[in-house]
């Protein structure tokens, strides 16, 4: 009989009242789980975070440098093409350099740069459709998952926009748009769905930052944002 539940005991690290440390706090949870001592300031410094955004390949590169096994899984159409599946890192890098010239969005240009750096360091990438089964199968291989989700879908809340003057996000149903948020997936249960470790101060599903969520909401949140996850193990 197949196992119907799995849950890795992981500690939650809150990002407090900031909106730009969710990726960092996910790394803190993962480092703590694998017994690697690393503090917030050290992670921020090593990430060389240039703005409020972090990216899956950026986070995975740091984990790989610290000895963990990482794989990026992406079906992000702004960066990759699914026909590239199976190509060597060298060939994908070449295509990304060409793709970069045709992208206008600074966000996706930065994502391409981060993936080039990730692949140049010989890290693994899989261009696959992300599904409940894919995530569940990786958990049963004793891997934990970093996912970037769309807050509007995942947390079921209103749109926000970046207020440049006050350097903060503000809720506004007219000016706002989707914004990303990093979480760790550390469990699955046949009846409860996926278990999440969430550093956000705004909690939609519980008060302690650890909760179960419907798989369809999780997958929808991933795809509404960018369609990519990071798989992490020993």
Short mmCIF file of C-alpha atoms in Angstrom, two decimals:
data_model
loop_
_atom_site.label_atom_id
_atom_site.label_comp_id
_atom_site.label_asym_id
_atom_site.label_seq_id
_atom_site.Cartn_x
_atom_site.Cartn_y
_atom_site.Cartn_z
CA UNK A 1 0.00 0.00 0.00
CA UNK A 2 1.35 3.43 -0.95
CA UNK A 3 2.11 5.88 1.84
CA UNK A 4 -0.63 8.45 2.26
CA UNK A 5 1.33 11.09 4.14
CA UNK A 6 4.83 12.53 4.55
CA UNK A 7 5.99 15.50 6.59
CA UNK A 8 9.50 16.80 7.25
CA UNK A 9 9.89 18.71 10.55
CA UNK A 10 11.04 22.18 9.56
CA UNK A 11 11.34 25.41 11.50
CA UNK A 12 9.68 28.59 10.29
CA UNK A 13 11.69 31.83 10.24
CA UNK A 14 9.50 34.94 10.06
CA UNK A 15 10.39 37.81 7.73
CA UNK A 16 8.86 40.22 10.24
CA UNK A 17 7.51 43.45 8.78
CA UNK A 18 9.57 43.37 5.60
CA UNK A 19 8.28 42.26 2.20
CA UNK A 20 11.55 41.32 0.55
CA UNK A 21 13.04 38.51 2.63
CA UNK A 22 10.75 35.58 1.83
CA UNK A 23 13.38 33.86 -0.32
CA UNK A 24 16.02 34.38 2.36
CA UNK A 25 13.76 32.98 5.07
CA UNK A 26 12.99 29.91 2.94
CA UNK A 27 16.73 29.30 2.75
CA UNK A 28 17.01 29.68 6.52
CA UNK A 29 14.38 26.97 7.02
CA UNK A 30 16.17 24.66 4.58
CA UNK A 31 19.61 25.27 6.06
CA UNK A 32 18.26 24.63 9.55
CA UNK A 33 16.59 21.39 8.42
CA UNK A 34 19.84 20.09 6.92
CA UNK A 35 21.91 21.16 9.92
CA UNK A 36 23.78 23.99 8.19
CA UNK A 37 24.27 27.07 10.36
CA UNK A 38 23.72 30.27 8.45
CA UNK A 39 22.28 33.61 9.58
CA UNK A 40 20.07 36.07 7.71
CA UNK A 41 22.76 38.68 7.05
CA UNK A 42 25.14 36.05 5.71
CA UNK A 43 22.50 34.74 3.28
CA UNK A 44 21.58 38.26 2.11
CA UNK A 45 25.22 39.12 1.55
CA UNK A 46 25.95 35.92 -0.38
CA UNK A 47 22.84 36.30 -2.53
CA UNK A 48 23.95 39.82 -3.46
CA UNK A 49 20.26 40.71 -3.60
CA UNK A 50 20.07 43.78 -5.84
CA UNK A 51 16.39 44.63 -5.20
CA UNK A 52 13.27 43.28 -3.52
CA UNK A 53 13.12 40.30 -5.90
CA UNK A 54 14.86 36.95 -5.64
CA UNK A 55 14.70 34.13 -8.16
CA UNK A 56 14.59 30.32 -7.98
CA UNK A 57 17.99 29.80 -9.68
CA UNK A 58 19.55 32.48 -7.48
CA UNK A 59 18.45 30.67 -4.30
CA UNK A 60 19.42 27.25 -5.64
CA UNK A 61 22.92 28.41 -6.57
CA UNK A 62 23.62 29.34 -2.96
CA UNK A 63 22.27 26.04 -1.65
CA UNK A 64 24.42 24.15 -4.17
CA UNK A 65 27.53 26.07 -3.11
CA UNK A 66 26.86 24.91 0.44
CA UNK A 67 26.82 21.27 -0.57
CA UNK A 68 23.14 20.53 -1.15
CA UNK A 69 21.72 18.82 -4.24
CA UNK A 70 19.49 21.13 -6.28
CA UNK A 71 17.33 20.90 -9.39
CA UNK A 72 15.33 23.71 -10.97
CA UNK A 73 12.08 22.66 -12.60
CA UNK A 74 10.58 25.24 -14.95
CA UNK A 75 7.96 25.62 -17.62
CA UNK A 76 8.22 29.41 -17.52
CA UNK A 77 7.34 30.51 -21.09
CA UNK A 78 8.98 33.90 -20.61
CA UNK A 79 12.36 32.24 -20.12
CA UNK A 80 12.32 28.71 -21.55
CA UNK A 81 10.70 26.76 -24.33
CA UNK A 82 9.58 23.20 -23.61
CA UNK A 83 11.27 22.07 -26.84
CA UNK A 84 14.58 22.75 -25.06
CA UNK A 85 14.04 19.79 -22.72
CA UNK A 86 16.95 17.39 -23.01
CA UNK A 87 19.42 19.97 -24.33
CA UNK A 88 22.78 20.31 -22.62
CA UNK A 89 23.41 23.22 -20.28
CA UNK A 90 25.75 24.71 -22.89
CA UNK A 91 23.05 24.72 -25.59
CA UNK A 92 20.41 26.13 -23.23
CA UNK A 93 22.79 28.91 -22.18
CA UNK A 94 23.32 29.79 -25.85
CA UNK A 95 19.57 29.97 -26.43
CA UNK A 96 19.06 32.08 -23.30
CA UNK A 97 21.61 34.63 -24.52
CA UNK A 98 19.66 34.89 -27.77
CA UNK A 99 16.32 35.00 -25.94
CA UNK A 100 17.56 37.86 -23.73
CA UNK A 101 17.76 40.21 -26.71
CA UNK A 102 14.04 39.85 -27.43
CA UNK A 103 12.75 40.33 -23.87
CA UNK A 104 11.64 43.81 -22.80
CA UNK A 105 10.63 43.10 -19.20
CA UNK A 106 13.43 43.82 -16.70
CA UNK A 107 12.01 41.07 -14.48
CA UNK A 108 12.38 38.35 -17.11
CA UNK A 109 15.72 39.71 -18.29
CA UNK A 110 16.98 39.32 -14.73
CA UNK A 111 15.50 35.80 -14.56
CA UNK A 112 17.39 34.85 -17.72
CA UNK A 113 20.64 36.19 -16.28
CA UNK A 114 20.11 34.21 -13.07
CA UNK A 115 19.44 31.00 -15.03
CA UNK A 116 22.55 31.51 -17.15
CA UNK A 117 24.65 31.82 -13.98
CA UNK A 118 22.90 28.76 -12.52
CA UNK A 119 23.59 26.63 -15.60
CA UNK A 120 27.16 27.85 -15.98
CA UNK A 121 27.82 26.34 -12.56
CA UNK A 122 26.64 22.98 -13.97
CA UNK A 123 23.46 22.81 -11.90
CA UNK A 124 20.56 20.68 -13.07
CA UNK A 125 17.41 21.90 -14.79
CA UNK A 126 14.31 20.06 -15.91
CA UNK A 127 11.73 21.65 -18.18
CA UNK A 128 8.59 19.88 -17.07
CA UNK A 129 4.98 20.70 -16.34
CA UNK A 130 4.62 21.20 -12.59
CA UNK A 131 1.82 19.14 -11.08
CA UNK A 132 0.65 17.75 -7.76
CA UNK A 133 2.14 14.40 -8.70
CA UNK A 134 5.55 15.85 -9.56
CA UNK A 135 5.78 17.69 -6.24
CA UNK A 136 4.47 14.71 -4.27
CA UNK A 137 6.92 12.32 -5.96
CA UNK A 138 9.86 14.56 -5.07
CA UNK A 139 8.75 14.74 -1.44
CA UNK A 140 8.68 10.96 -1.29
CA UNK A 141 12.29 11.01 -2.53
CA UNK A 142 13.08 12.93 0.68
CA UNK A 143 13.41 16.27 -1.09
CA UNK A 144 11.99 19.63 0.02
CA UNK A 145 10.65 22.17 -2.43
CA UNK A 146 11.01 25.94 -2.80
CA UNK A 147 8.10 27.46 -4.71
CA UNK A 148 7.37 31.01 -5.79
CA UNK A 149 3.64 31.64 -5.83
CA UNK A 150 1.30 34.44 -6.82
CA UNK A 151 -0.05 36.02 -3.62
CA UNK A 152 -3.41 36.90 -5.19
CA UNK A 153 -4.14 33.24 -5.91
CA UNK A 154 -2.15 31.50 -3.19
CA UNK A 155 -3.14 33.71 -0.25
CA UNK A 156 -6.53 34.60 -1.76
CA UNK A 157 -6.04 38.30 -1.16
CA UNK A 158 -6.24 41.59 -3.04
CA UNK A 159 -3.75 42.97 -5.51
CA UNK A 160 -0.79 45.05 -4.36
CA UNK A 161 1.56 47.56 -5.94
CA UNK A 162 5.06 48.72 -5.04
CA UNK A 163 4.99 52.21 -3.54
CA UNK A 164 8.39 53.55 -4.58
CA UNK A 165 8.16 56.64 -2.37
CA UNK A 166 7.52 54.68 0.83
CA UNK A 167 9.44 51.57 -0.29
CA UNK A 168 6.64 49.19 0.59
CA UNK A 169 3.80 47.20 -0.94
CA UNK A 170 0.31 48.68 -0.70
CA UNK A 171 -3.01 46.98 -1.33
CA UNK A 172 -4.97 48.55 -4.19
CA UNK A 173 -7.52 46.75 -6.36
CA UNK A 174 -7.01 49.25 -9.20
CA UNK A 175 -3.27 49.98 -9.24
CA UNK A 176 -2.19 46.60 -7.97
CA UNK A 177 -1.09 43.45 -9.74
CA UNK A 178 0.26 40.04 -8.88
CA UNK A 179 3.29 39.79 -6.62
CA UNK A 180 5.38 36.76 -5.82
CA UNK A 181 6.01 35.07 -2.51
CA UNK A 182 8.41 32.22 -1.70
CA UNK A 183 7.35 29.27 0.45
CA UNK A 184 8.77 25.87 1.34
CA UNK A 185 6.75 22.70 0.64
CA UNK A 186 7.70 20.11 3.23
CA UNK A 187 4.85 17.60 3.26
CA UNK A 188 1.91 15.96 1.55
CA UNK A 189 -1.17 14.15 2.82
CA UNK A 190 -3.80 12.35 0.79
CA UNK A 191 -6.64 14.17 2.58
CA UNK A 192 -5.02 17.45 3.64
CA UNK A 193 -2.98 18.35 0.54
CA UNK A 194 0.47 19.98 0.76
CA UNK A 195 2.14 21.25 3.92
CA UNK A 196 3.64 24.73 3.71
CA UNK A 197 6.27 26.62 5.73
CA UNK A 198 5.45 30.30 5.18
CA UNK A 199 7.49 33.24 6.52
CA UNK A 200 4.85 35.88 5.70
CA UNK A 201 3.42 38.06 8.45
CA UNK A 202 0.07 37.93 6.63
CA UNK A 203 -1.40 34.49 7.24
CA UNK A 204 -4.41 33.26 5.27
CA UNK A 205 -4.45 29.63 6.43
CA UNK A 206 -3.13 29.65 9.98
CA UNK A 207 -1.48 31.73 12.65
CA UNK A 208 1.90 30.04 13.00
CA UNK A 209 3.10 30.04 9.39
CA UNK A 210 2.75 26.28 8.95
CA UNK A 211 -0.38 24.89 7.36
CA UNK A 212 -1.95 22.49 4.85
CA UNK A 213 -3.22 23.78 1.52
CA UNK A 214 -5.31 22.40 -1.32
CA UNK A 215 -3.01 21.13 -4.10
CA UNK A 216 -5.02 22.94 -6.79
CA UNK A 217 -4.46 26.31 -5.05
CA UNK A 218 -0.74 25.66 -4.70
CA UNK A 219 -0.25 24.64 -8.33
CA UNK A 220 -2.44 27.52 -9.57
CA UNK A 221 -0.40 29.97 -7.48
CA UNK A 222 2.86 28.63 -8.93
CA UNK A 223 1.65 28.88 -12.51
CA UNK A 224 0.02 32.28 -12.19
CA UNK A 225 3.41 33.67 -11.21
CA UNK A 226 6.08 31.90 -13.27
CA UNK A 227 5.69 28.13 -13.29
CA UNK A 228 8.89 27.07 -11.57
CA UNK A 229 10.07 25.34 -8.41
CA UNK A 230 13.38 24.33 -6.80
CA UNK A 231 14.00 20.81 -5.54
CA UNK A 232 16.49 20.46 -2.70
CA UNK A 233 18.08 17.41 -1.07
CA UNK A 234 21.32 16.02 0.27
#
